[in-house]
Short mmCIF file of C-alpha atoms in Angstrom, two decimals:
data_model
loop_
_atom_site.label_atom_id
_atom_site.label_comp_id
_atom_site.label_asym_id
_atom_site.label_seq_id
_atom_site.Cartn_x
_atom_site.Cartn_y
_atom_site.Cartn_z
CA UNK U 1 6.47 -7.35 -7.73
CA UNK U 2 5.76 -5.69 -11.08
CA UNK U 3 2.80 -7.04 -12.97
CA UNK U 4 2.81 -8.97 -16.19
CA UNK U 5 2.58 -7.01 -19.43
CA UNK U 6 1.32 -8.02 -22.89
CA UNK U 7 4.14 -9.03 -25.26
CA UNK U 8 4.28 -6.78 -28.32
CA UNK U 9 5.98 -9.26 -30.69
CA UNK U 10 3.54 -12.12 -30.21
CA UNK U 11 -0.19 -12.65 -29.85
CA UNK U 12 -1.16 -10.02 -27.25
CA UNK U 13 -4.17 -12.05 -26.15
CA UNK U 14 -2.22 -15.02 -24.78
CA UNK U 15 1.38 -13.94 -24.18
CA UNK U 16 2.43 -12.04 -21.08
CA UNK U 17 5.80 -10.59 -20.15
CA UNK U 18 7.41 -9.34 -16.97
CA UNK U 19 10.83 -8.52 -15.56
CA UNK U 20 12.33 -10.42 -12.65
CA UNK U 21 12.74 -7.85 -9.85
CA UNK U 22 16.10 -7.39 -8.17
CA UNK U 23 14.53 -8.45 -4.86
CA UNK U 24 13.99 -11.96 -6.26
CA UNK U 25 17.72 -12.62 -6.81
CA UNK U 26 18.74 -16.02 -5.47
CA UNK U 27 15.24 -17.50 -5.61
CA UNK U 28 13.87 -20.35 -7.71
CA UNK U 29 12.32 -19.47 -11.06
CA UNK U 30 9.02 -21.24 -10.35
CA UNK U 31 8.63 -19.45 -7.00
CA UNK U 32 9.30 -16.08 -8.57
CA UNK U 33 6.96 -16.80 -11.46
CA UNK U 34 4.13 -17.64 -9.05
CA UNK U 35 4.44 -14.14 -7.55
CA UNK U 36 4.70 -12.41 -10.91
CA UNK U 37 1.59 -14.19 -12.21
CA UNK U 38 -0.52 -14.81 -9.08
CA UNK U 39 -3.71 -15.63 -10.97
CA UNK U 40 -2.28 -18.88 -12.35
CA UNK U 41 -1.76 -21.86 -10.06
CA UNK U 42 1.78 -22.88 -9.15
CA UNK U 43 1.28 -26.32 -10.70
CA UNK U 44 0.03 -24.84 -13.97
CA UNK U 45 2.99 -22.46 -14.17
CA UNK U 46 5.41 -25.33 -13.50
CA UNK U 47 3.77 -27.35 -16.29
CA UNK U 48 4.20 -24.42 -18.69
CA UNK U 49 7.88 -24.01 -17.67
CA UNK U 50 8.57 -27.68 -18.39
CA UNK U 51 6.71 -27.44 -21.71
CA UNK U 52 8.84 -24.50 -22.84
CA UNK U 53 5.92 -22.06 -22.72
CA UNK U 54 7.84 -19.82 -20.30
CA UNK U 55 11.15 -18.30 -21.38
CA UNK U 56 13.78 -16.51 -19.31
CA UNK U 57 15.77 -14.06 -21.43
CA UNK U 58 14.54 -16.00 -24.45
CA UNK U 59 15.63 -19.42 -23.22
CA UNK U 60 13.84 -22.34 -21.59
CA UNK U 61 15.06 -23.11 -18.06
CA UNK U 62 14.14 -25.58 -15.32
CA UNK U 63 11.66 -24.69 -12.57
CA UNK U 64 14.52 -24.87 -10.02
CA UNK U 65 16.68 -22.42 -11.96
CA UNK U 66 18.00 -19.64 -9.68
CA UNK U 67 17.21 -16.15 -10.99
CA UNK U 68 19.57 -13.18 -10.74
CA UNK U 69 17.11 -10.29 -11.11
CA UNK U 70 16.56 -8.19 -14.23
CA UNK U 71 15.83 -11.09 -16.58
CA UNK U 72 12.94 -10.83 -19.03
CA UNK U 73 10.15 -13.38 -18.69
CA UNK U 74 7.83 -14.38 -21.53
CA UNK U 75 4.82 -16.53 -20.64
CA UNK U 76 2.66 -18.04 -23.34
CA UNK U 77 -0.59 -18.58 -21.45
CA UNK U 78 -2.72 -21.39 -22.81
CA UNK U 79 -6.43 -20.52 -22.40
CA UNK U 80 -8.10 -23.13 -20.25
CA UNK U 81 -10.41 -23.23 -17.30
CA UNK U 82 -8.32 -23.35 -14.11
CA UNK U 83 -11.00 -25.21 -12.15
CA UNK U 84 -13.93 -27.13 -13.70
CA UNK U 85 -16.83 -25.11 -12.35
CA UNK U 86 -20.48 -25.35 -13.26
CA UNK U 87 -22.21 -22.17 -14.46
CA UNK U 88 -25.08 -21.20 -12.17
CA UNK U 89 -27.94 -18.81 -12.78
CA UNK U 90 -27.31 -16.35 -9.96
CA UNK U 91 -28.48 -12.77 -10.38
CA UNK U 92 -25.74 -10.19 -10.91
CA UNK U 93 -26.06 -6.48 -10.14
CA UNK U 94 -23.99 -5.13 -13.05
CA UNK U 95 -22.98 -1.48 -12.74
CA UNK U 96 -20.72 -1.27 -15.83
CA UNK U 97 -20.35 -3.53 -18.85
CA UNK U 98 -18.48 -3.65 -22.15
CA UNK U 99 -16.52 -6.27 -24.11
CA UNK U 100 -13.42 -5.92 -21.94
CA UNK U 101 -14.65 -5.56 -18.36
CA UNK U 102 -17.59 -5.86 -16.00
CA UNK U 103 -18.14 -4.09 -12.71
CA UNK U 104 -20.54 -5.90 -10.39
CA UNK U 105 -22.03 -4.84 -7.08
CA UNK U 106 -21.58 -7.95 -4.89
CA UNK U 107 -24.28 -8.49 -2.28
CA UNK U 108 -23.65 -9.52 1.29
CA UNK U 109 -23.46 -13.31 1.65
CA UNK U 110 -22.14 -14.12 -1.83
CA UNK U 111 -18.80 -15.95 -1.76
CA UNK U 112 -16.40 -14.89 -4.53
CA UNK U 113 -14.52 -18.17 -5.20
CA UNK U 114 -15.47 -21.80 -4.57
CA UNK U 115 -13.51 -23.35 -1.74
CA UNK U 116 -13.69 -25.67 1.21
CA UNK U 117 -17.26 -25.79 2.41
CA UNK U 118 -18.48 -23.69 -0.54
CA UNK U 119 -18.16 -25.76 -3.75
CA UNK U 120 -20.85 -23.83 -5.62
CA UNK U 121 -23.18 -20.85 -5.43
CA UNK U 122 -20.36 -18.34 -5.82
CA UNK U 123 -19.75 -15.22 -7.86
CA UNK U 124 -17.43 -17.25 -10.08
CA UNK U 125 -20.26 -19.69 -10.89
CA UNK U 126 -22.55 -16.76 -11.65
CA UNK U 127 -20.01 -15.16 -13.98
CA UNK U 128 -19.58 -18.38 -15.96
CA UNK U 129 -23.34 -18.46 -16.52
CA UNK U 130 -23.43 -14.81 -17.54
CA UNK U 131 -20.53 -15.19 -20.00
CA UNK U 132 -19.31 -18.75 -20.79
CA UNK U 133 -16.18 -17.35 -22.48
CA UNK U 134 -14.93 -16.34 -19.03
CA UNK U 135 -13.92 -20.01 -18.61
CA UNK U 136 -10.83 -19.11 -20.69
CA UNK U 137 -9.78 -16.36 -18.24
CA UNK U 138 -8.03 -17.16 -14.93
CA UNK U 139 -10.63 -17.37 -12.15
CA UNK U 140 -13.34 -16.37 -14.62
CA UNK U 141 -11.86 -12.86 -14.78
CA UNK U 142 -11.86 -12.15 -11.05
CA UNK U 143 -8.76 -10.09 -10.22
CA UNK U 144 -9.51 -9.04 -6.63
CA UNK U 145 -11.78 -10.17 -3.85
CA UNK U 146 -14.31 -9.07 -1.30
CA UNK U 147 -15.09 -11.07 1.81
CA UNK U 148 -18.36 -13.01 1.82
CA UNK U 149 -20.01 -10.53 4.18
CA UNK U 150 -18.61 -7.37 2.58
CA UNK U 151 -20.80 -5.75 -0.04
CA UNK U 152 -19.77 -3.63 -2.98
CA UNK U 153 -17.94 -3.22 -6.25
CA UNK U 154 -15.64 -5.65 -8.03
CA UNK U 155 -14.13 -5.37 -11.51
CA UNK U 156 -14.07 -8.47 -13.73
CA UNK U 157 -11.80 -8.96 -16.75
CA UNK U 158 -13.49 -10.41 -19.86
CA UNK U 159 -10.32 -10.81 -21.97
CA UNK U 160 -6.73 -11.81 -21.21
CA UNK U 161 -5.66 -8.32 -22.26
CA UNK U 162 -8.01 -6.80 -19.70
CA UNK U 163 -6.91 -9.32 -17.07
CA UNK U 164 -3.26 -8.41 -17.58
CA UNK U 165 -3.98 -4.68 -17.46
CA UNK U 166 -6.11 -4.87 -14.31
CA UNK U 167 -3.60 -7.06 -12.46
CA UNK U 168 -0.88 -4.57 -13.41
CA UNK U 169 -2.95 -1.63 -12.17
CA UNK U 170 -3.75 -3.39 -8.90
CA UNK U 171 -0.12 -4.26 -8.23
CA UNK U 172 0.96 -0.71 -9.08
CA UNK U 173 -1.71 0.63 -6.68
CA UNK U 174 -3.35 2.48 -9.58
CA UNK U 175 -6.87 1.20 -8.90
CA UNK U 176 -8.83 3.52 -6.61
CA UNK U 177 -10.78 1.37 -4.15
CA UNK U 178 -12.86 3.29 -1.66
CA UNK U 179 -14.86 1.75 1.16
CA UNK U 180 -17.32 2.90 3.78
CA UNK U 181 -17.19 1.39 7.26
CA UNK U 182 -18.74 1.89 10.68
CA UNK U 183 -16.34 1.33 13.57
CA UNK U 184 -16.50 1.27 17.35
CA UNK U 185 -15.29 4.39 19.13
CA UNK U 186 -15.68 8.12 18.49
CA UNK U 187 -12.69 8.85 16.28
CA UNK U 188 -11.23 12.36 16.43
CA UNK U 189 -9.64 12.55 12.98
CA UNK U 190 -8.57 10.52 9.97
CA UNK U 191 -5.14 9.14 9.27
CA UNK U 192 -3.27 6.21 7.79
CA UNK U 193 -2.34 2.76 9.02
CA UNK U 194 0.98 1.55 7.62
CA UNK U 195 1.42 -1.90 9.13
CA UNK U 196 2.44 -5.13 7.42
CA UNK U 197 -0.07 -7.98 7.39
CA UNK U 198 0.45 -11.73 7.37
CA UNK U 199 -1.02 -14.95 8.67
CA UNK U 200 -1.88 -14.85 12.38
CA UNK U 201 0.86 -16.69 14.30
CA UNK U 202 -1.60 -18.84 16.25
CA UNK U 203 -4.95 -18.74 14.42
CA UNK U 204 -4.27 -19.78 10.81
CA UNK U 205 -7.72 -18.65 9.67
CA UNK U 206 -7.04 -15.04 10.64
CA UNK U 207 -4.71 -12.34 9.40
CA UNK U 208 -2.78 -10.03 11.74
CA UNK U 209 -0.33 -7.16 11.87
CA UNK U 210 2.98 -9.01 11.93
CA UNK U 211 6.68 -8.63 11.23
CA UNK U 212 9.16 -10.92 9.53
CA UNK U 213 9.67 -12.44 6.06
CA UNK U 214 6.03 -13.54 5.68
CA UNK U 215 4.66 -10.04 6.34
CA UNK U 216 3.39 -8.08 3.35
CA UNK U 217 3.34 -4.25 3.29
CA UNK U 218 -0.15 -2.86 3.82
CA UNK U 219 -1.38 0.73 3.90
CA UNK U 220 -4.93 1.94 4.59
CA UNK U 221 -5.91 5.61 4.51
CA UNK U 222 -9.08 6.66 6.34
CA UNK U 223 -11.02 9.81 7.14
CA UNK U 224 -13.97 10.58 9.37
CA UNK U 225 -17.29 11.10 7.62
CA UNK U 226 -19.66 11.25 10.55
CA UNK U 227 -19.24 10.91 14.32
CA UNK U 228 -21.82 9.34 16.58
CA UNK U 229 -21.79 9.04 20.36
CA UNK U 230 -19.73 5.86 20.51
CA UNK U 231 -19.19 4.97 16.85
CA UNK U 232 -17.79 6.56 13.70
CA UNK U 233 -18.65 6.34 10.02
CA UNK U 234 -15.39 6.40 8.07
CA UNK U 235 -14.17 6.34 4.49
CA UNK U 236 -11.26 3.99 3.76
CA UNK U 237 -8.97 3.96 0.75
CA UNK U 238 -6.72 1.00 0.06
CA UNK U 239 -3.18 1.60 -1.10
CA UNK U 240 -2.57 -2.15 -0.99
CA UNK U 241 -5.00 -5.05 -1.09
CA UNK U 242 -4.17 -7.60 1.58
CA UNK U 243 -6.65 -10.17 2.85
CA UNK U 244 -9.00 -8.58 5.43
CA UNK U 245 -6.85 -5.43 5.29
CA UNK U 246 -9.35 -2.82 6.51
CA UNK U 247 -10.71 -5.15 9.18
CA UNK U 248 -7.23 -5.98 10.50
CA UNK U 249 -5.96 -2.40 10.37
CA UNK U 250 -8.95 -0.84 12.10
CA UNK U 251 -8.83 -3.46 14.85
CA UNK U 252 -5.10 -2.74 15.17
CA UNK U 253 -5.81 0.94 15.95
CA UNK U 254 -8.50 -0.09 18.47
CA UNK U 255 -11.47 0.77 16.25
CA UNK U 256 -12.81 -2.60 15.03
CA UNK U 257 -15.72 -2.72 12.63
CA UNK U 258 -19.22 -3.17 13.97
CA UNK U 259 -20.36 -6.77 13.47
CA UNK U 260 -16.89 -8.17 12.82
CA UNK U 261 -16.92 -11.50 14.66
CA UNK U 262 -13.36 -12.33 13.58
CA UNK U 263 -11.47 -9.16 14.48
CA UNK U 264 -13.89 -7.38 16.79
CA UNK U 265 -14.30 -7.65 20.54
CA UNK U 266 -17.98 -8.49 20.62
CA UNK U 267 -21.10 -6.36 20.94
CA UNK U 268 -20.67 -3.11 22.87
CA UNK U 269 -23.74 -1.00 23.65
CA UNK U 270 -23.27 2.70 24.50
CA UNK U 271 -24.84 4.03 27.67
CA UNK U 272 -28.28 5.45 27.10
CA UNK U 273 -28.64 3.83 23.69
CA UNK U 274 -32.13 4.04 22.21
CA UNK U 275 -34.05 0.77 21.90
CA UNK U 276 -33.82 1.15 18.13
CA UNK U 277 -30.03 1.39 18.24
CA UNK U 278 -29.76 -1.59 20.59
CA UNK U 279 -31.89 -3.62 18.19
CA UNK U 280 -29.89 -2.44 15.16
CA UNK U 281 -26.54 -3.31 16.75
CA UNK U 282 -27.73 -6.73 17.91
CA UNK U 283 -29.17 -7.48 14.47
CA UNK U 284 -26.06 -6.48 12.50
CA UNK U 285 -24.30 -9.82 12.09
CA UNK U 286 -21.66 -8.98 9.49
CA UNK U 287 -18.76 -6.53 9.30
CA UNK U 288 -20.04 -3.01 8.55
CA UNK U 289 -18.02 -2.61 5.37
CA UNK U 290 -19.06 -1.64 1.84
CA UNK U 291 -16.91 -1.14 -1.29
CA UNK U 292 -18.60 1.99 -2.57
CA UNK U 293 -16.30 3.29 -5.32
CA UNK U 294 -13.99 1.74 -7.90
CA UNK U 295 -11.90 3.65 -10.43
CA UNK U 296 -9.44 2.20 -12.94
CA UNK U 297 -8.02 2.81 -16.41
CA UNK U 298 -9.93 1.01 -19.13
CA UNK U 299 -7.67 -1.75 -20.56
CA UNK U 300 -8.46 -0.87 -24.19
CA UNK U 301 -9.42 2.81 -24.37
CA UNK U 302 -7.05 4.06 -21.67
CA UNK U 303 -9.83 6.27 -20.30
CA UNK U 304 -10.77 6.29 -16.60
CA UNK U 305 -13.77 4.22 -15.49
CA UNK U 306 -15.41 5.37 -12.26
CA UNK U 307 -18.26 3.38 -10.73
CA UNK U 308 -20.10 3.90 -7.45
CA UNK U 309 -22.56 1.78 -5.48
CA UNK U 310 -24.98 3.10 -2.91
CA UNK U 311 -24.94 1.93 0.69
CA UNK U 312 -26.86 -1.38 1.08
CA UNK U 313 -30.10 -1.41 3.05
CA UNK U 314 -28.76 -3.06 6.20
CA UNK U 315 -25.88 -0.60 6.49
CA UNK U 316 -28.18 2.34 5.78
CA UNK U 317 -30.52 1.20 8.54
CA UNK U 318 -27.59 0.97 10.98
CA UNK U 319 -26.38 4.49 10.14
CA UNK U 320 -29.88 5.89 10.58
CA UNK U 321 -30.20 4.24 13.99
CA UNK U 322 -26.87 5.78 15.04
CA UNK U 323 -28.01 9.24 13.89
CA UNK U 324 -31.32 8.92 15.70
CA UNK U 325 -29.50 7.88 18.86
CA UNK U 326 -27.41 11.07 18.70
CA UNK U 327 -30.50 13.24 18.15
CA UNK U 328 -32.49 11.69 21.01
CA UNK U 329 -29.63 11.94 23.50
CA UNK U 330 -29.31 15.67 22.79
CA UNK U 331 -32.83 16.33 24.00
#
């Protein structure tokens, strides 16, 4: 669905607008609103609808109102902290900073949002310590995620204007998100995976390539950077941003990521592997995935912002072991 846009006739810092897409015709207003403004909880949006803070073609309607498509939505967002979280002094690797946005390089092991089994010690807690004003932004300004064991770049909104702009860019596929991954198998060439993703039909914790009304379009473009004897270093570019997208798509084409316990098929050692490679593969306990480049349009200046992050030490060590294995088996 199209993203929310700042309203020009009201306070641009707390009023958002959007247009109901034709595809939503026949659906409830509160359901449609939750998809148009995904960074606000469904209950909060319903409260705002009932309070008259959300207008449909300039009029207040009930949450159960059936939309036709094409109507204009105006949402007066009331700044408040979505979840009462405690700020925590957790070091942040900041790669870009100004009054509107931050770009942080998330380390392996850092969870992005608090959740079941992880009530604290997250990136969101760290951001609230770094800038207490982020408590007024949905999810402390976080507009996209990385898995706990994926390293790399994330952009953070520091104002509602920036939040709106970044969500719009993400939904329009205008944010360039480039990843580096190491997969099983010697790939011949790059390509694209265009396969819808949804909740796994049997394992509710996992995602899968699925069909049906719950499936969401997902496209991943990839190209070969370096071939090893039984593995490949690839570059991946996301056209969409589904949960676990690269991991699911690469497993779907029979090239799962090294170290991916959820979507992989377990440790596979190539014949004649050097002791160093065997040790490196056994020691690599997380998916070999790193968000290395992030490019977006600055919410205020309109100029492009391009940030890169070098390969983390554990992934660099793995790549070196794979290269050494190739060199030694050529002798």
